[in-house]
């Protein structure tokens, strides 16, 4: 646990004129027409076809513009990154602040998404009045029960699953000496699940932890606890594996570990997936990251009772990693400008999506340029060039990072969904001979900024 559906309408743009190219350029994805780019099928739809949920952690105040478009269209579940933690909802004893949590729940309902409540019992981000108090065991138990009953009860029927107890174990499998454990013993865990179930009998209740993705001492302790809780009749429904991973270090026993928890009769979720790398990122690291994301999601997809994969924030600009691990970052599926990285395509492929890369010899490319710009609008152009290869048809796509909207296009049929734009050849210019090129252009609107889209390779 870390701090930090509805799709936009597709409007065809079909006028055809001509334009010349000047200005700064960047390479875009270039795909053979008629093939499926992962971005054409949202991750949530790919996951649904597999019987899975794909989620992301979010910040309520950011759920507008491009961030909101991606969060609403790509994911079928939202986890409040901080808004439902005890320190956020009850900063002063008896005084509650539900504003951001309510905002996220309302956004999810409007976009036909689930909400994963996070988190009820954790040793971090508690209010100072709680951590600094001199409580008896009886008082502490009453405070914990009241907190769980109040928060779960407020969102009864609106939360699909709760991370009830978070990070209960040390790395060696012993219990973490938290305020609750020190004051109430290990029985606080069973009580927390019992109280949460009483407040909302329909919500799925999880225990959640990190460094338990593979088979090791910590995951063994978690396994034994879940087995014991099930034997006692405690209403525990699932196990959350956080999956804050390091590049190239996906545990080889991940799927085996998921399966053994599932065999206890509980669901499993990957709850906080990110894969950090030493900065700066480069093409080799991004390729490895894509393979790692694909491996994790595929391991979940292979186990029937692994029901949800949630990434801990979808964009590098919102990731907790750089602030916690100096020198590391680039841990999410989207870059800082909200453009999908190779990791995005790794997730899509693991969920059954397909991507078609550019020609393997790299002979055909597409470049984007802004040819003119004024106070609220701009004219852009894409040039498709081939050297040592030819095309009989083409498709170019990119994702805007500042809310730009295409209003008119020529020499191509273009559609825009949220921030993502896809353009395919017109009937008369699909053929690009070896050594030749074609161009298409468009007008658009912008407000506040008009950065050239970041490179995206199919």
XYZ file of C-alpha atoms in Angstrom:
458
model
C 0.000 0.000 0.000
C 1.617 3.128 -1.064
C 0.886 6.846 -1.021
C 1.231 7.952 -3.791
C -17.074 3.420 -18.009
C -17.746 5.473 -20.364
C -15.505 6.262 -23.304
C -15.311 9.679 -24.864
C -17.282 9.937 -28.077
C -15.435 9.058 -31.249
C -15.926 11.834 -33.801
C -14.831 11.010 -37.353
C -12.894 13.760 -39.077
C -13.013 13.316 -42.801
C -12.384 16.522 -44.815
C -9.459 16.191 -47.195
C -7.126 19.029 -48.126
C -3.323 19.364 -48.344
C -0.615 20.890 -46.163
C 3.169 21.213 -46.074
C 5.359 20.084 -43.180
C 7.545 22.330 -41.059
C 8.410 22.403 -37.364
C 9.574 19.968 -34.716
C 8.768 16.295 -35.320
C 8.499 13.086 -33.333
C 8.147 9.462 -34.400
C 4.729 7.827 -33.986
C 3.444 4.298 -34.154
C 2.870 3.175 -37.735
C 0.741 0.095 -38.237
C -0.627 -1.805 -41.180
C -4.269 -0.874 -41.685
C -6.778 -3.461 -40.526
C -4.593 -4.756 -37.690
C -5.477 -4.175 -34.051
C -3.472 -1.750 -31.968
C -3.710 -2.427 -28.230
C -4.965 1.092 -27.657
C -7.979 0.380 -29.883
C -9.335 -2.063 -27.280
C -9.249 -0.598 -23.762
C -7.535 -2.684 -21.117
C -10.804 -2.999 -19.210
C -12.458 -4.679 -22.212
C -9.543 -7.060 -22.705
C -9.649 -7.937 -19.003
C -13.415 -8.458 -19.057
C -13.042 -10.937 -21.909
C -10.732 -12.904 -19.593
C -13.124 -12.630 -16.662
C -10.734 -10.272 -14.868
C -10.762 -6.738 -13.465
C -7.995 -4.262 -14.350
C -7.594 -1.349 -11.956
C -5.502 1.639 -11.031
C -4.888 3.728 -7.947
C -6.028 7.336 -8.398
C -6.058 10.754 -6.788
C -9.517 12.326 -6.716
C -8.457 15.867 -7.600
C -6.792 14.673 -10.821
C -9.840 12.919 -12.279
C -10.294 15.474 -15.062
C -8.786 16.070 -18.500
C -6.465 13.450 -19.929
C -5.882 11.807 -16.538
C -9.623 11.376 -16.061
C -10.101 10.173 -19.651
C -7.528 7.410 -19.190
C -8.682 6.436 -15.711
C -12.283 6.216 -16.876
C -11.781 4.463 -20.202
C -8.914 2.033 -19.609
C -9.672 0.633 -16.150
C -12.596 -1.246 -14.610
C -11.634 -0.616 -10.986
C -10.321 2.353 -9.020
C -8.392 2.304 -5.749
C -8.140 5.557 -3.777
C -4.407 6.063 -3.321
C -4.789 7.900 -0.009
C -8.360 9.104 0.381
C -9.704 6.182 2.434
C -6.824 5.801 4.879
C -7.563 6.522 8.525
C -5.434 9.662 8.631
C -7.323 11.065 5.641
C -10.889 10.332 6.695
C -10.593 11.150 10.421
C -7.696 13.596 10.900
C -9.253 14.803 14.161
C -11.039 12.356 16.410
C -14.734 12.411 15.620
C -14.293 14.865 12.714
C -14.512 13.199 9.300
C -13.470 14.245 5.803
C -15.003 12.095 3.098
C -14.690 14.583 0.229
C -12.010 12.908 -1.888
C -13.231 9.388 -1.171
C -16.759 10.397 -2.184
C -15.390 12.013 -5.356
C -13.608 8.825 -6.411
C -16.651 6.669 -5.684
C -18.873 9.020 -7.709
C -16.420 9.003 -10.638
C -16.308 5.205 -10.578
C -20.083 4.959 -10.557
C -20.337 7.349 -13.499
C -17.835 5.223 -15.452
C -19.309 1.840 -14.489
C -16.271 0.871 -12.433
C -15.704 -1.010 -9.213
C -14.003 0.609 -6.229
C -11.399 -1.159 -4.123
C -11.409 0.302 -0.608
C -7.911 0.934 0.714
C -7.146 0.478 3.567
C -8.818 -0.011 6.957
C -6.007 -1.227 9.233
C -2.414 -0.199 8.503
C 0.554 0.868 10.584
C 1.161 3.980 8.435
C -0.815 7.158 7.672
C -2.802 7.036 10.867
C -4.007 10.253 12.546
C -1.695 11.648 15.185
C -4.477 11.609 17.790
C -4.559 7.824 17.424
C -0.843 7.115 17.345
C -0.054 9.527 20.192
C -2.859 8.348 22.438
C -2.321 6.316 25.606
C -5.017 3.716 25.004
C -5.984 0.680 26.997
C -6.566 -2.516 25.040
C -10.315 -2.104 25.469
C -10.218 1.488 24.235
C -8.046 0.577 21.259
C -10.393 -2.242 20.305
C -13.386 0.082 20.487
C -11.634 2.715 18.351
C -10.722 0.132 15.725
C -14.222 -1.321 15.611
C -15.816 2.118 15.345
C -13.438 3.151 12.556
C -14.110 0.042 10.501
C -17.858 0.124 11.098
C -18.097 3.826 10.231
C -16.059 3.735 7.033
C -17.311 0.432 5.642
C -20.853 1.334 6.621
C -20.671 4.678 4.831
C -19.838 2.961 1.554
C -21.994 -0.122 1.996
C -23.006 -1.397 -1.423
C -20.552 0.916 -3.204
C -17.239 -0.865 -2.565
C -16.549 -4.178 -4.295
C -13.579 -5.134 -2.116
C -11.722 -3.807 0.914
C -8.068 -4.189 1.855
C -9.005 -4.749 5.484
C -5.607 -5.495 7.041
C -2.445 -4.264 5.361
C 1.188 -5.264 5.905
C 0.769 -7.378 9.031
C 4.102 -9.224 8.731
C 7.829 -8.598 8.964
C 10.086 -9.995 6.245
C 10.892 -13.090 8.319
C 7.220 -13.947 8.767
C 6.821 -12.679 12.318
C 4.023 -10.261 13.113
C 4.835 -6.600 12.617
C 4.785 -4.816 16.018
C 2.066 -2.326 15.101
C -0.114 -0.274 17.408
C -2.902 -2.818 16.967
C -0.700 -5.883 17.427
C 1.014 -4.443 20.477
C -2.289 -3.480 22.066
C -4.562 -6.292 20.942
C -2.377 -9.200 19.837
C -2.806 -11.089 16.576
C -6.529 -11.407 17.257
C -7.013 -7.903 15.908
C -6.852 -9.365 12.404
C -9.805 -11.724 12.814
C -11.771 -9.011 14.603
C -11.146 -6.515 11.808
C -12.558 -8.911 9.217
C -15.536 -9.747 11.403
C -16.379 -6.069 11.961
C -15.958 -5.220 8.266
C -18.227 -8.086 7.240
C -20.884 -6.950 9.694
C -20.783 -3.444 8.206
C -21.094 -4.664 4.581
C -21.762 -8.391 4.130
C -21.494 -8.103 0.332
C -18.014 -6.579 0.107
C -15.078 -8.897 -0.544
C -12.529 -8.650 2.272
C -8.777 -8.972 1.685
C -5.549 -9.134 3.611
C -2.809 -7.304 1.690
C 1.002 -7.273 1.861
C 4.222 -6.660 -0.091
C 7.176 -8.976 -0.802
C 4.746 -11.892 -0.701
C 4.506 -12.330 -4.493
C 6.767 -15.402 -4.549
C 7.078 -18.330 -2.184
C 9.202 -17.172 0.769
C 9.116 -16.901 4.572
C 6.807 -13.905 4.542
C 4.327 -15.402 2.087
C 4.445 -18.687 4.014
C 3.379 -16.803 7.150
C 0.594 -15.092 5.226
C -0.509 -18.441 3.787
C -0.632 -20.031 7.219
C -2.609 -17.114 8.640
C -5.181 -17.207 5.837
C -5.524 -20.975 6.232
C -6.075 -20.532 9.960
C -8.601 -17.732 9.502
C -10.551 -19.849 7.032
C -10.555 -22.781 9.446
C -11.877 -20.479 12.191
C -14.711 -19.284 9.976
C -13.412 -15.713 9.816
C -15.028 -13.922 6.826
C -11.884 -13.439 4.725
C -12.440 -13.543 0.963
C -9.095 -12.769 -0.599
C -5.364 -12.173 -0.511
C -3.736 -9.109 -2.037
C -0.196 -9.305 -3.396
C 1.043 -5.732 -3.735
C 3.717 -6.434 -6.379
C 5.944 -3.384 -6.015
C 8.659 -5.017 -8.100
C 12.125 -4.217 -9.453
C 12.979 -4.499 -13.134
C 13.908 -8.054 -14.103
C 12.974 -9.483 -10.698
C 9.499 -10.960 -11.131
C 9.502 -13.987 -8.795
C 9.671 -17.262 -10.685
C 7.182 -18.747 -8.201
C 4.543 -16.032 -8.692
C 1.929 -18.173 -10.432
C 2.584 -21.083 -8.063
C 2.098 -18.755 -5.121
C -1.134 -17.304 -6.537
C -2.430 -20.834 -7.089
C -1.678 -22.047 -3.558
C -3.614 -19.144 -2.047
C -6.473 -19.799 -4.466
C -6.463 -23.435 -3.382
C -7.325 -22.255 0.149
C -10.669 -21.130 -1.248
C -9.970 -17.396 -1.470
C -9.638 -14.955 -4.348
C -6.278 -13.381 -5.152
C -5.581 -9.888 -6.463
C -2.439 -8.107 -7.622
C -3.215 -4.884 -5.787
C -0.403 -2.338 -6.276
C 1.624 -3.351 -9.311
C 4.511 -1.211 -10.457
C 7.960 -2.162 -11.741
C 10.707 0.355 -11.024
C 13.990 0.758 -12.843
C 17.225 2.642 -12.301
C 16.986 5.946 -14.142
C 17.344 7.028 -16.848
C 15.042 4.719 -18.740
C 16.184 3.428 -22.112
C 14.768 1.161 -24.788
C 16.287 -1.990 -23.288
C 14.904 -1.262 -19.829
C 11.478 -0.394 -21.216
C 11.441 -3.655 -23.186
C 12.328 -5.606 -20.041
C 9.637 -3.739 -18.122
C 7.063 -4.658 -20.764
C 8.067 -8.316 -20.444
C 7.805 -8.078 -16.652
C 4.341 -6.500 -16.698
C 3.243 -9.126 -19.190
C 4.614 -11.902 -16.969
C 2.792 -10.662 -13.862
C -0.540 -10.155 -15.606
C -0.227 -13.500 -17.404
C 0.379 -15.268 -14.085
C -2.864 -13.810 -12.749
C -4.744 -14.572 -15.964
C -3.665 -18.225 -15.696
C -5.338 -18.724 -12.285
C -9.128 -18.691 -12.231
C -9.375 -17.174 -8.756
C -6.917 -14.381 -9.496
C -9.586 -11.787 -10.154
C -7.957 -8.356 -10.287
C -4.717 -6.676 -11.336
C -4.360 -3.075 -10.140
C -1.435 -0.832 -11.090
C -0.336 1.633 -8.428
C -0.976 4.736 -10.499
C -0.913 4.487 -14.274
C 1.456 7.376 -15.121
C 5.064 7.996 -14.144
C 4.213 11.573 -13.175
C 2.008 10.242 -10.359
C 4.225 7.432 -9.100
C 5.380 7.197 -5.487
C 8.617 5.467 -6.552
C 11.032 8.393 -7.197
C 10.249 9.956 -3.840
C 10.837 6.697 -1.980
C 13.637 5.073 -3.982
C 16.065 7.807 -5.107
C 17.465 7.112 -8.547
C 14.567 4.822 -9.488
C 11.344 5.513 -11.342
C 9.531 5.037 -14.674
C 7.553 2.322 -12.865
C 4.104 2.553 -14.491
C 2.477 1.733 -17.869
C 2.220 5.381 -19.022
C 4.921 8.020 -19.214
C 4.806 11.454 -17.588
C 2.826 12.859 -20.527
C 0.156 10.117 -20.274
C 1.384 8.286 -23.363
C 1.376 4.473 -23.189
C 4.784 2.855 -22.778
C 5.802 -0.634 -23.927
C 4.607 -1.797 -20.481
C 1.063 -0.874 -21.484
C 1.307 -3.178 -24.472
C 2.753 -5.925 -22.274
C -0.362 -5.759 -20.111
C -2.612 -5.751 -23.173
C -0.881 -8.776 -24.672
C -1.162 -10.729 -21.406
C -4.905 -10.032 -21.488
C -5.243 -11.350 -25.033
C -4.771 -8.127 -26.947
C -2.504 -7.929 -29.962
C -0.078 -5.308 -31.125
C 1.488 -5.032 -34.552
C 4.999 -3.573 -34.487
C 6.421 -1.371 -37.223
C 8.257 -3.194 -40.035
C 11.081 -5.168 -38.449
C 13.704 -3.436 -40.585
C 12.504 -0.066 -39.301
C 12.193 1.061 -42.914
C 8.859 2.923 -42.560
C 8.384 5.719 -40.058
C 5.865 8.406 -39.220
C 6.755 11.877 -37.928
C 4.457 14.418 -36.297
C 4.949 18.172 -36.631
C 3.085 21.341 -35.678
C 3.068 23.472 -38.812
C 1.344 26.535 -37.317
C -0.200 27.549 -34.006
C -2.346 30.398 -32.673
C -3.919 31.326 -29.359
C -6.466 28.478 -29.186
C -5.704 26.307 -32.208
C -3.023 24.697 -34.308
C -2.385 22.855 -37.558
C -0.462 19.617 -37.446
C 0.883 17.153 -39.982
C 2.136 13.576 -40.071
C 4.536 12.401 -42.765
C 4.851 8.673 -43.473
C 8.108 7.754 -45.205
C 9.480 4.413 -46.388
C 13.082 3.537 -47.226
C 13.847 -0.055 -48.162
C 10.211 -1.123 -47.797
C 6.743 -0.247 -49.041
C 3.207 -0.160 -47.649
C -0.138 -0.970 -49.226
C -2.039 0.631 -46.323
C -1.195 2.349 -43.052
C -2.434 3.466 -39.637
C -0.746 6.003 -37.366
C -1.703 6.649 -33.726
C -0.640 8.828 -30.826
C -1.808 10.065 -27.444
C -2.006 13.746 -26.563
C -0.604 14.841 -23.228
C -2.293 18.211 -22.725
C -5.914 17.756 -23.716
C -5.576 18.725 -27.382
C -8.577 17.911 -29.581
C -8.536 17.357 -33.342
C -11.371 19.222 -35.061
C -10.708 18.491 -38.744
C -8.422 16.225 -40.782
C -7.457 15.759 -44.417
C -5.766 13.021 -46.416
C -6.684 10.531 -43.656
C -9.690 9.284 -41.712
C -9.015 10.177 -38.076
C -10.872 9.378 -34.872
C -10.179 10.562 -31.348
C -11.233 8.853 -28.120
C -10.179 10.815 -25.056
C -6.514 11.640 -25.580
C -5.890 8.875 -28.104
C -5.940 9.581 -31.858
C -5.949 6.992 -34.633
C -5.619 7.918 -38.322
C -5.858 5.502 -41.266
C -5.147 6.138 -44.924
C -7.754 7.593 -47.246
C -8.911 5.488 -50.195
C -6.399 7.105 -52.500
C -3.155 7.275 -50.479
C -2.699 3.935 -48.703
C 0.171 2.938 -50.981
C 3.607 4.223 -49.938
C 6.320 3.057 -52.357
C 9.886 2.296 -51.361
C 11.667 5.621 -51.102
C 8.352 7.502 -51.131
C 6.169 9.268 -48.586
C 2.630 10.493 -47.949
C 1.383 13.190 -45.620
C -1.870 13.977 -43.865
C -2.848 17.001 -41.823
C -5.317 18.195 -39.234
C -6.521 21.198 -37.288
C -6.943 21.068 -33.550
C -7.602 23.052 -30.415
C -5.390 23.468 -27.384
C -5.480 25.293 -24.059
C -2.503 25.865 -21.807
C -0.018 23.882 -23.841
C 0.491 22.048 -27.121
C 3.439 19.682 -26.642
C 4.388 17.359 -29.465
C 3.194 13.850 -28.514
C 5.752 11.547 -26.984
C 7.118 8.709 -29.166
C 4.904 5.616 -29.106
C 5.949 2.431 -30.891
C 3.392 -0.229 -31.740
